[in-house]
């Protein structure tokens, strides 16, 4: 049975274009369209769509207000369309805070350099949200899949969705109570994520104490226009410092460095500390930033003194970098399936036997602190 989709936008042209693209996929079906947020709220309750695509700026009721009302009345996975501007980034982050699960640029040329790739990515994102067996609202502090064909380059990174399959390698599902600190000494924390990552990172990092003893590298698939606003938002909410990474940054304890969109972030060892190298990277890379690249650089610079965590996200980015980290003795954890927006990246490291723990988002911060902070 096709996934039922509600398309919401005040532009009749955009409603028609998105509907045409969605309906091209036999696994998807647009059941209705709405021209403003108020109509969307009403139709969501009456028609029970499995996914909603939502514009932000609309008359009568804006998209952010509509998301908030839909999440309160009939929680539904929502994909936002946003402009790649500072204001667009802020509004999209507000929508994610309100309960939206994912976002894409509104201009198709900003999704991917190739029109067909942009169409495919939109269809994949909608299906990824629609395939969730049950929508689970993720508690906010304020606010699966492996590629089946070779992904192509884009500002967000594209990937294809394979049929959902459970992890095949044994991985321990843990709670905060069941985690026992290994006693290992760490020098660096890595967190990689994609779809669902902004809310997950916010939930985790807002629980860290100001004196968290290690530097933190954050790799979130996100456009270049969004990462400054996201870093600023996290910095305002967290006790630790959060900044967008810059080339040459010296790593310091209790500071999180967010990889800039459109760039690659690597870490190098200089004496007893680390220094960041932020570069454009190869034009044919699937993801900018790429979790694999940062993880791989950390395996060379910090060897086994690393705790690496792979959170919710489409595709398998992070698996090969995590494999390199594990080979030198690093500790690898994955988010559990039930708390993921999309169980793709965590599934990739779990099914490959790389992750040693599978942890729910609600427990992740406590588990990280318990494992990496010596008392």
mmCIF file of C-alpha atoms in Angstrom:
data_model
loop_
_atom_site.group_PDB
_atom_site.id
_atom_site.type_symbol
_atom_site.label_atom_id
_atom_site.label_comp_id
_atom_site.label_asym_id
_atom_site.label_seq_id
_atom_site.Cartn_x
_atom_site.Cartn_y
_atom_site.Cartn_z
ATOM 1 C CA UNK A 1 0.000 0.000 0.000
ATOM 2 C CA UNK A 2 1.335 3.426 -0.960
ATOM 3 C CA UNK A 3 2.428 5.919 1.697
ATOM 4 C CA UNK A 4 -0.215 8.673 1.994
ATOM 5 C CA UNK A 5 1.170 12.206 1.656
ATOM 6 C CA UNK A 6 -0.323 15.634 2.339
ATOM 7 C CA UNK A 7 1.390 18.505 0.464
ATOM 8 C CA UNK A 8 1.175 21.957 2.066
ATOM 9 C CA UNK A 9 2.274 25.186 0.331
ATOM 10 C CA UNK A 10 0.691 28.526 -0.518
ATOM 11 C CA UNK A 11 2.104 28.359 -4.058
ATOM 12 C CA UNK A 12 -0.165 26.413 -6.401
ATOM 13 C CA UNK A 13 2.813 25.834 -8.719
ATOM 14 C CA UNK A 14 4.899 24.312 -5.909
ATOM 15 C CA UNK A 15 1.997 22.182 -4.663
ATOM 16 C CA UNK A 16 1.529 20.837 -8.179
ATOM 17 C CA UNK A 17 5.277 20.241 -8.717
ATOM 18 C CA UNK A 18 5.777 18.407 -5.421
ATOM 19 C CA UNK A 19 2.621 16.366 -5.998
ATOM 20 C CA UNK A 20 3.833 15.324 -9.448
ATOM 21 C CA UNK A 21 7.202 14.214 -8.072
ATOM 22 C CA UNK A 22 5.700 12.325 -5.148
ATOM 23 C CA UNK A 23 3.148 10.579 -7.349
ATOM 24 C CA UNK A 24 5.853 9.452 -9.779
ATOM 25 C CA UNK A 25 6.935 6.940 -7.152
ATOM 26 C CA UNK A 26 4.538 3.953 -6.986
ATOM 27 C CA UNK A 27 5.181 3.670 -3.236
ATOM 28 C CA UNK A 28 3.849 7.185 -2.628
ATOM 29 C CA UNK A 29 0.453 8.841 -3.108
ATOM 30 C CA UNK A 30 -0.576 12.461 -2.568
ATOM 31 C CA UNK A 31 -4.032 12.252 -1.013
ATOM 32 C CA UNK A 32 -4.608 16.010 -0.682
ATOM 33 C CA UNK A 33 -3.006 19.457 -0.828
ATOM 34 C CA UNK A 34 -3.411 22.483 1.424
ATOM 35 C CA UNK A 35 -2.616 26.141 0.779
ATOM 36 C CA UNK A 36 -1.969 27.252 4.365
ATOM 37 C CA UNK A 37 -1.252 25.959 7.832
ATOM 38 C CA UNK A 38 -4.829 26.093 9.048
ATOM 39 C CA UNK A 39 -5.976 23.862 6.188
ATOM 40 C CA UNK A 40 -3.061 21.523 6.929
ATOM 41 C CA UNK A 41 -4.063 21.124 10.568
ATOM 42 C CA UNK A 42 -7.659 20.338 9.576
ATOM 43 C CA UNK A 43 -6.682 17.878 6.827
ATOM 44 C CA UNK A 44 -4.098 16.139 8.982
ATOM 45 C CA UNK A 45 -6.799 15.319 11.530
ATOM 46 C CA UNK A 46 -9.401 14.301 8.934
ATOM 47 C CA UNK A 47 -7.266 12.395 6.402
ATOM 48 C CA UNK A 48 -4.583 10.869 8.640
ATOM 49 C CA UNK A 49 -1.668 11.177 6.167
ATOM 50 C CA UNK A 50 1.502 9.217 6.891
ATOM 51 C CA UNK A 51 3.785 12.106 5.858
ATOM 52 C CA UNK A 52 3.260 15.843 5.428
ATOM 53 C CA UNK A 53 5.457 18.162 3.344
ATOM 54 C CA UNK A 54 5.231 21.694 4.732
ATOM 55 C CA UNK A 55 6.214 25.173 3.607
ATOM 56 C CA UNK A 56 7.242 27.673 6.286
ATOM 57 C CA UNK A 57 5.916 31.059 5.151
ATOM 58 C CA UNK A 58 2.173 30.885 4.400
ATOM 59 C CA UNK A 59 -0.894 33.103 4.956
ATOM 60 C CA UNK A 60 -3.571 32.427 7.604
ATOM 61 C CA UNK A 61 -1.232 30.131 9.567
ATOM 62 C CA UNK A 62 2.512 29.707 9.040
ATOM 63 C CA UNK A 63 4.208 26.328 8.790
ATOM 64 C CA UNK A 64 5.854 26.421 12.219
ATOM 65 C CA UNK A 65 2.548 27.072 13.993
ATOM 66 C CA UNK A 66 0.928 24.356 11.897
ATOM 67 C CA UNK A 67 3.643 21.864 12.850
ATOM 68 C CA UNK A 68 3.141 22.669 16.515
ATOM 69 C CA UNK A 69 -0.636 22.167 16.286
ATOM 70 C CA UNK A 70 -0.381 18.966 14.261
ATOM 71 C CA UNK A 71 2.117 17.488 16.708
ATOM 72 C CA UNK A 72 -0.216 18.317 19.585
ATOM 73 C CA UNK A 73 -3.375 16.936 17.951
ATOM 74 C CA UNK A 74 -2.334 14.148 15.568
ATOM 75 C CA UNK A 75 1.453 13.610 15.515
ATOM 76 C CA UNK A 76 2.622 12.984 11.944
ATOM 77 C CA UNK A 77 6.100 12.905 10.356
ATOM 78 C CA UNK A 78 6.658 16.281 8.687
ATOM 79 C CA UNK A 79 9.238 17.266 6.058
ATOM 80 C CA UNK A 80 9.847 21.025 5.848
ATOM 81 C CA UNK A 81 10.810 22.965 2.732
ATOM 82 C CA UNK A 82 13.122 25.883 3.444
ATOM 83 C CA UNK A 83 15.122 28.594 1.718
ATOM 84 C CA UNK A 84 18.913 28.407 2.122
ATOM 85 C CA UNK A 85 19.217 31.746 3.906
ATOM 86 C CA UNK A 86 20.011 32.748 7.475
ATOM 87 C CA UNK A 87 16.333 33.484 8.137
ATOM 88 C CA UNK A 88 15.379 30.243 6.398
ATOM 89 C CA UNK A 89 17.828 28.314 8.572
ATOM 90 C CA UNK A 90 16.468 29.854 11.768
ATOM 91 C CA UNK A 91 12.871 29.151 10.740
ATOM 92 C CA UNK A 92 13.718 25.545 9.836
ATOM 93 C CA UNK A 93 15.385 24.973 13.194
ATOM 94 C CA UNK A 94 12.280 26.447 14.849
ATOM 95 C CA UNK A 95 10.162 23.971 12.865
ATOM 96 C CA UNK A 96 12.357 21.078 13.996
ATOM 97 C CA UNK A 97 11.980 22.296 17.568
ATOM 98 C CA UNK A 98 8.217 22.291 17.040
ATOM 99 C CA UNK A 99 8.289 18.649 15.942
ATOM 100 C CA UNK A 100 9.173 18.438 12.227
ATOM 101 C CA UNK A 101 11.512 15.539 11.504
ATOM 102 C CA UNK A 102 13.403 16.571 8.376
ATOM 103 C CA UNK A 103 13.923 19.372 5.872
ATOM 104 C CA UNK A 104 14.973 20.029 2.282
ATOM 105 C CA UNK A 105 15.820 23.213 0.357
ATOM 106 C CA UNK A 106 12.829 24.625 -1.476
ATOM 107 C CA UNK A 107 14.817 25.292 -4.632
ATOM 108 C CA UNK A 108 15.391 21.951 -6.341
ATOM 109 C CA UNK A 109 18.755 23.070 -7.700
ATOM 110 C CA UNK A 110 19.878 23.424 -4.072
ATOM 111 C CA UNK A 111 18.938 19.798 -3.309
ATOM 112 C CA UNK A 112 21.224 18.301 -5.950
ATOM 113 C CA UNK A 113 23.133 19.443 -9.006
ATOM 114 C CA UNK A 114 21.185 17.021 -11.177
ATOM 115 C CA UNK A 115 17.397 17.372 -11.512
ATOM 116 C CA UNK A 116 16.783 13.622 -11.479
ATOM 117 C CA UNK A 117 18.889 13.263 -8.328
ATOM 118 C CA UNK A 118 16.850 16.007 -6.636
ATOM 119 C CA UNK A 119 13.612 14.231 -7.517
ATOM 120 C CA UNK A 120 14.963 10.915 -6.240
ATOM 121 C CA UNK A 121 16.148 12.454 -2.971
ATOM 122 C CA UNK A 122 12.765 14.051 -2.285
ATOM 123 C CA UNK A 123 11.019 10.731 -2.883
ATOM 124 C CA UNK A 124 13.530 8.929 -0.650
ATOM 125 C CA UNK A 125 13.126 11.405 2.196
ATOM 126 C CA UNK A 126 9.342 11.111 2.103
ATOM 127 C CA UNK A 127 9.524 7.304 2.043
ATOM 128 C CA UNK A 128 12.044 7.242 4.892
ATOM 129 C CA UNK A 129 9.609 9.143 7.103
ATOM 130 C CA UNK A 130 6.570 7.221 5.889
ATOM 131 C CA UNK A 131 8.140 3.831 6.560
ATOM 132 C CA UNK A 132 8.326 4.452 10.277
ATOM 133 C CA UNK A 133 6.081 1.747 11.718
ATOM 134 C CA UNK A 134 4.856 4.048 14.426
ATOM 135 C CA UNK A 135 5.461 7.718 14.920
ATOM 136 C CA UNK A 136 7.147 8.404 18.231
ATOM 137 C CA UNK A 137 7.415 12.059 19.283
ATOM 138 C CA UNK A 138 10.931 12.672 20.606
ATOM 139 C CA UNK A 139 11.123 14.524 23.905
ATOM 140 C CA UNK A 140 12.761 17.907 23.352
ATOM 141 C CA UNK A 141 14.638 19.972 25.946
ATOM 142 C CA UNK A 142 12.958 23.090 24.561
ATOM 143 C CA UNK A 143 11.941 22.467 21.683
ATOM 144 C CA UNK A 144 17.149 2.599 8.061
ATOM 145 C CA UNK A 145 18.523 2.023 5.571
ATOM 146 C CA UNK A 146 21.612 1.240 3.535
ATOM 147 C CA UNK A 147 22.105 2.782 0.077
ATOM 148 C CA UNK A 148 20.862 0.448 -2.640
ATOM 149 C CA UNK A 149 22.472 2.431 -5.452
ATOM 150 C CA UNK A 150 25.554 4.627 -5.450
ATOM 151 C CA UNK A 151 24.615 8.037 -4.024
ATOM 152 C CA UNK A 152 25.389 11.210 -5.946
ATOM 153 C CA UNK A 153 26.809 14.471 -4.719
ATOM 154 C CA UNK A 154 24.600 17.246 -3.373
ATOM 155 C CA UNK A 155 24.597 19.968 -0.783
ATOM 156 C CA UNK A 156 22.796 17.636 1.615
ATOM 157 C CA UNK A 157 24.175 14.318 0.443
ATOM 158 C CA UNK A 158 21.854 11.848 -1.273
ATOM 159 C CA UNK A 159 21.261 8.212 -0.619
ATOM 160 C CA UNK A 160 18.896 5.509 -1.700
ATOM 161 C CA UNK A 161 16.671 3.595 0.638
ATOM 162 C CA UNK A 162 16.752 -0.186 0.786
ATOM 163 C CA UNK A 163 14.042 -2.269 2.390
ATOM 164 C CA UNK A 164 14.150 -2.084 6.164
ATOM 165 C CA UNK A 165 15.987 -4.987 7.729
ATOM 166 C CA UNK A 166 16.950 -5.489 11.369
ATOM 167 C CA UNK A 167 20.553 -5.519 12.490
ATOM 168 C CA UNK A 168 22.070 -8.952 12.022
ATOM 169 C CA UNK A 169 25.181 -8.679 14.177
ATOM 170 C CA UNK A 170 24.798 -8.901 17.949
ATOM 171 C CA UNK A 171 24.792 -5.510 19.622
ATOM 172 C CA UNK A 172 23.943 -4.916 23.253
ATOM 173 C CA UNK A 173 20.875 -2.768 23.873
ATOM 174 C CA UNK A 174 21.654 -0.712 26.936
ATOM 175 C CA UNK A 175 20.010 1.680 29.345
ATOM 176 C CA UNK A 176 21.756 4.266 31.476
ATOM 177 C CA UNK A 177 21.382 1.975 34.475
ATOM 178 C CA UNK A 178 22.900 -1.003 32.676
ATOM 179 C CA UNK A 179 25.936 0.876 31.346
ATOM 180 C CA UNK A 180 28.961 0.326 33.511
ATOM 181 C CA UNK A 181 31.853 2.717 32.979
ATOM 182 C CA UNK A 182 34.741 0.826 31.403
ATOM 183 C CA UNK A 183 37.340 2.956 33.148
ATOM 184 C CA UNK A 184 38.927 3.768 29.818
ATOM 185 C CA UNK A 185 40.498 7.206 29.465
ATOM 186 C CA UNK A 186 39.264 9.243 26.522
ATOM 187 C CA UNK A 187 40.615 12.334 24.824
ATOM 188 C CA UNK A 188 37.899 12.996 22.248
ATOM 189 C CA UNK A 189 34.139 12.517 21.725
ATOM 190 C CA UNK A 190 32.763 12.205 18.187
ATOM 191 C CA UNK A 191 29.077 12.350 17.206
ATOM 192 C CA UNK A 192 27.871 11.782 13.637
ATOM 193 C CA UNK A 193 24.284 12.118 12.446
ATOM 194 C CA UNK A 194 21.937 13.110 9.616
ATOM 195 C CA UNK A 195 18.110 12.969 9.440
ATOM 196 C CA UNK A 196 16.729 13.695 12.913
ATOM 197 C CA UNK A 197 20.136 14.859 14.102
ATOM 198 C CA UNK A 198 19.424 18.489 15.047
ATOM 199 C CA UNK A 199 16.892 17.506 17.712
ATOM 200 C CA UNK A 200 18.985 14.528 18.856
ATOM 201 C CA UNK A 201 22.141 16.621 19.233
ATOM 202 C CA UNK A 202 20.233 19.294 21.110
ATOM 203 C CA UNK A 203 18.783 16.738 23.493
ATOM 204 C CA UNK A 204 22.187 15.211 24.222
ATOM 205 C CA UNK A 205 24.382 18.314 24.418
ATOM 206 C CA UNK A 206 22.027 20.321 26.654
ATOM 207 C CA UNK A 207 22.603 17.676 29.339
ATOM 208 C CA UNK A 208 26.394 18.003 29.347
ATOM 209 C CA UNK A 209 27.968 19.889 32.270
ATOM 210 C CA UNK A 210 29.999 23.029 31.589
ATOM 211 C CA UNK A 211 33.138 21.232 32.772
ATOM 212 C CA UNK A 212 32.799 18.280 30.389
ATOM 213 C CA UNK A 213 36.465 17.215 30.143
ATOM 214 C CA UNK A 214 36.881 16.447 26.439
ATOM 215 C CA UNK A 215 36.561 18.249 23.112
ATOM 216 C CA UNK A 216 33.559 17.163 21.008
ATOM 217 C CA UNK A 217 33.381 16.974 17.217
ATOM 218 C CA UNK A 218 29.876 17.108 15.700
ATOM 219 C CA UNK A 219 29.216 15.989 12.125
ATOM 220 C CA UNK A 220 25.650 16.751 11.036
ATOM 221 C CA UNK A 221 24.591 16.533 7.380
ATOM 222 C CA UNK A 222 23.408 20.100 6.863
ATOM 223 C CA UNK A 223 23.702 22.870 4.214
ATOM 224 C CA UNK A 224 26.322 25.596 4.613
ATOM 225 C CA UNK A 225 23.641 28.232 5.258
ATOM 226 C CA UNK A 226 22.333 26.274 8.251
ATOM 227 C CA UNK A 227 25.381 25.311 10.318
ATOM 228 C CA UNK A 228 26.199 28.817 11.674
ATOM 229 C CA UNK A 229 22.617 29.224 12.922
ATOM 230 C CA UNK A 230 22.567 25.704 14.360
ATOM 231 C CA UNK A 231 25.865 26.166 16.193
ATOM 232 C CA UNK A 232 24.645 29.496 17.584
ATOM 233 C CA UNK A 233 21.393 27.940 18.758
ATOM 234 C CA UNK A 234 23.161 25.058 20.496
ATOM 235 C CA UNK A 235 25.612 27.466 22.123
ATOM 236 C CA UNK A 236 22.731 29.457 23.566
ATOM 237 C CA UNK A 237 21.025 26.340 24.961
ATOM 238 C CA UNK A 238 24.021 24.368 26.259
ATOM 239 C CA UNK A 239 26.273 24.764 29.284
ATOM 240 C CA UNK A 240 29.258 23.746 27.157
ATOM 241 C CA UNK A 241 30.521 26.009 24.382
ATOM 242 C CA UNK A 242 29.364 25.134 20.860
ATOM 243 C CA UNK A 243 30.848 26.766 17.767
ATOM 244 C CA UNK A 244 31.026 26.214 14.037
ATOM 245 C CA UNK A 245 34.432 24.692 13.382
ATOM 246 C CA UNK A 246 37.067 26.815 11.650
ATOM 247 C CA UNK A 247 40.295 25.781 10.015
ATOM 248 C CA UNK A 248 43.112 25.825 12.570
ATOM 249 C CA UNK A 249 40.906 25.624 15.684
ATOM 250 C CA UNK A 250 42.799 24.138 18.625
ATOM 251 C CA UNK A 251 40.638 21.624 20.461
ATOM 252 C CA UNK A 252 39.807 22.468 24.048
ATOM 253 C CA UNK A 253 37.850 20.563 26.705
ATOM 254 C CA UNK A 254 34.166 21.330 27.081
ATOM 255 C CA UNK A 255 33.827 22.757 23.590
ATOM 256 C CA UNK A 256 31.850 21.215 20.732
ATOM 257 C CA UNK A 257 32.894 21.955 17.162
ATOM 258 C CA UNK A 258 30.184 21.635 14.488
ATOM 259 C CA UNK A 259 31.471 20.727 11.020
ATOM 260 C CA UNK A 260 30.564 23.521 8.562
ATOM 261 C CA UNK A 261 28.082 22.616 5.843
ATOM 262 C CA UNK A 262 29.664 22.143 2.439
ATOM 263 C CA UNK A 263 33.080 21.427 3.976
ATOM 264 C CA UNK A 264 35.051 18.512 5.406
ATOM 265 C CA UNK A 265 36.328 18.569 8.982
ATOM 266 C CA UNK A 266 39.420 16.593 9.957
ATOM 267 C CA UNK A 267 41.431 16.512 13.144
ATOM 268 C CA UNK A 268 45.221 16.416 13.392
ATOM 269 C CA UNK A 269 47.404 15.809 16.434
ATOM 270 C CA UNK A 270 49.731 18.641 17.406
ATOM 271 C CA UNK A 271 51.740 17.782 20.480
ATOM 272 C CA UNK A 272 49.348 16.728 23.213
ATOM 273 C CA UNK A 273 46.259 18.326 21.712
ATOM 274 C CA UNK A 274 44.350 18.394 18.459
ATOM 275 C CA UNK A 275 43.905 20.925 15.693
ATOM 276 C CA UNK A 276 41.082 21.068 13.161
ATOM 277 C CA UNK A 277 41.586 21.119 9.428
ATOM 278 C CA UNK A 278 38.509 22.368 7.571
ATOM 279 C CA UNK A 279 38.700 22.130 3.787
ATOM 280 C CA UNK A 280 36.388 22.015 0.775
ATOM 281 C CA UNK A 281 37.349 18.412 0.039
ATOM 282 C CA UNK A 282 36.745 16.474 -3.147
ATOM 283 C CA UNK A 283 33.892 17.658 -5.341
ATOM 284 C CA UNK A 284 32.611 14.104 -5.832
ATOM 285 C CA UNK A 285 32.118 13.399 -2.118
ATOM 286 C CA UNK A 286 28.612 12.202 -1.298
ATOM 287 C CA UNK A 287 28.381 14.177 1.930
ATOM 288 C CA UNK A 288 29.742 17.554 2.977
ATOM 289 C CA UNK A 289 30.398 17.260 5.851
ATOM 290 C CA UNK A 290 31.104 13.540 5.884
ATOM 291 C CA UNK A 291 31.121 11.486 9.087
ATOM 292 C CA UNK A 292 33.501 8.912 7.600
ATOM 293 C CA UNK A 293 36.152 11.550 6.878
ATOM 294 C CA UNK A 294 36.125 13.025 10.383
ATOM 295 C CA UNK A 295 36.054 9.595 12.028
ATOM 296 C CA UNK A 296 38.935 8.366 9.840
ATOM 297 C CA UNK A 297 41.085 11.375 10.696
ATOM 298 C CA UNK A 298 40.407 10.857 14.410
ATOM 299 C CA UNK A 299 41.532 7.225 14.143
ATOM 300 C CA UNK A 300 44.938 8.451 12.983
ATOM 301 C CA UNK A 301 45.223 11.409 15.342
ATOM 302 C CA UNK A 302 43.802 9.954 18.577
ATOM 303 C CA UNK A 303 43.959 6.214 17.966
ATOM 304 C CA UNK A 304 41.854 4.359 20.542
ATOM 305 C CA UNK A 305 41.328 7.327 22.898
ATOM 306 C CA UNK A 306 37.986 8.100 21.254
ATOM 307 C CA UNK A 307 34.323 7.524 22.053
ATOM 308 C CA UNK A 308 32.372 7.729 18.777
ATOM 309 C CA UNK A 309 28.573 7.803 18.631
ATOM 310 C CA UNK A 310 26.456 7.331 15.504
ATOM 311 C CA UNK A 311 22.967 8.819 15.750
ATOM 312 C CA UNK A 312 19.822 8.777 13.610
ATOM 313 C CA UNK A 313 20.256 9.312 9.874
ATOM 314 C CA UNK A 314 19.715 7.983 6.362
ATOM 315 C CA UNK A 315 22.352 5.921 4.607
ATOM 316 C CA UNK A 316 25.566 4.459 5.991
ATOM 317 C CA UNK A 317 27.867 7.450 6.454
ATOM 318 C CA UNK A 318 30.071 6.780 9.486
ATOM 319 C CA UNK A 319 30.311 3.015 9.066
ATOM 320 C CA UNK A 320 33.745 2.912 7.419
ATOM 321 C CA UNK A 321 35.170 5.630 9.639
ATOM 322 C CA UNK A 322 33.828 3.794 12.684
ATOM 323 C CA UNK A 323 35.425 0.607 11.387
ATOM 324 C CA UNK A 324 38.799 2.387 11.263
ATOM 325 C CA UNK A 325 38.302 3.729 14.783
ATOM 326 C CA UNK A 326 37.378 0.310 16.145
ATOM 327 C CA UNK A 327 40.489 -1.208 14.532
ATOM 328 C CA UNK A 328 42.696 1.058 16.673
ATOM 329 C CA UNK A 329 40.775 0.422 19.885
ATOM 330 C CA UNK A 330 38.181 3.203 19.963
ATOM 331 C CA UNK A 331 34.720 2.686 21.486
ATOM 332 C CA UNK A 332 31.743 2.844 19.094
ATOM 333 C CA UNK A 333 28.111 3.278 20.131
ATOM 334 C CA UNK A 334 24.925 3.545 18.061
ATOM 335 C CA UNK A 335 21.478 4.987 18.744
ATOM 336 C CA UNK A 336 18.814 2.301 19.065
ATOM 337 C CA UNK A 337 16.199 1.760 16.373
ATOM 338 C CA UNK A 338 13.153 2.721 18.437
ATOM 339 C CA UNK A 339 14.368 6.271 19.129
ATOM 340 C CA UNK A 340 15.731 6.998 15.627
ATOM 341 C CA UNK A 341 13.907 9.118 13.092
ATOM 342 C CA UNK A 342 15.639 6.967 10.445
ATOM 343 C CA UNK A 343 17.556 3.849 11.496
ATOM 344 C CA UNK A 344 20.077 3.965 8.667
ATOM 345 C CA UNK A 345 23.453 5.159 9.929
ATOM 346 C CA UNK A 346 23.167 3.451 13.349
ATOM 347 C CA UNK A 347 21.947 0.261 11.688
ATOM 348 C CA UNK A 348 24.974 0.316 9.381
ATOM 349 C CA UNK A 349 27.467 0.254 12.268
ATOM 350 C CA UNK A 350 25.355 -2.147 14.335
ATOM 351 C CA UNK A 351 24.782 -4.703 11.576
ATOM 352 C CA UNK A 352 28.483 -4.618 10.676
ATOM 353 C CA UNK A 353 29.364 -5.590 14.254
ATOM 354 C CA UNK A 354 31.199 -2.303 14.834
ATOM 355 C CA UNK A 355 29.027 -0.821 17.592
ATOM 356 C CA UNK A 356 29.214 -2.392 21.040
ATOM 357 C CA UNK A 357 26.178 -0.628 22.524
ATOM 358 C CA UNK A 358 22.747 0.335 21.176
ATOM 359 C CA UNK A 359 21.332 3.151 23.296
ATOM 360 C CA UNK A 360 18.035 5.069 23.272
ATOM 361 C CA UNK A 361 18.247 8.805 22.682
ATOM 362 C CA UNK A 362 16.718 9.528 26.101
ATOM 363 C CA UNK A 363 19.613 7.662 27.747
ATOM 364 C CA UNK A 364 22.455 8.686 25.459
ATOM 365 C CA UNK A 365 23.719 11.789 27.289
ATOM 366 C CA UNK A 366 23.767 10.039 30.668
ATOM 367 C CA UNK A 367 25.553 7.039 29.171
ATOM 368 C CA UNK A 368 28.185 9.228 27.454
ATOM 369 C CA UNK A 369 28.859 11.131 30.648
ATOM 370 C CA UNK A 370 29.007 7.944 32.696
ATOM 371 C CA UNK A 371 31.506 6.365 30.306
ATOM 372 C CA UNK A 372 33.719 9.334 29.460
ATOM 373 C CA UNK A 373 33.871 11.401 32.658
ATOM 374 C CA UNK A 374 36.129 10.075 35.380
ATOM 375 C CA UNK A 375 34.940 10.810 38.921
#
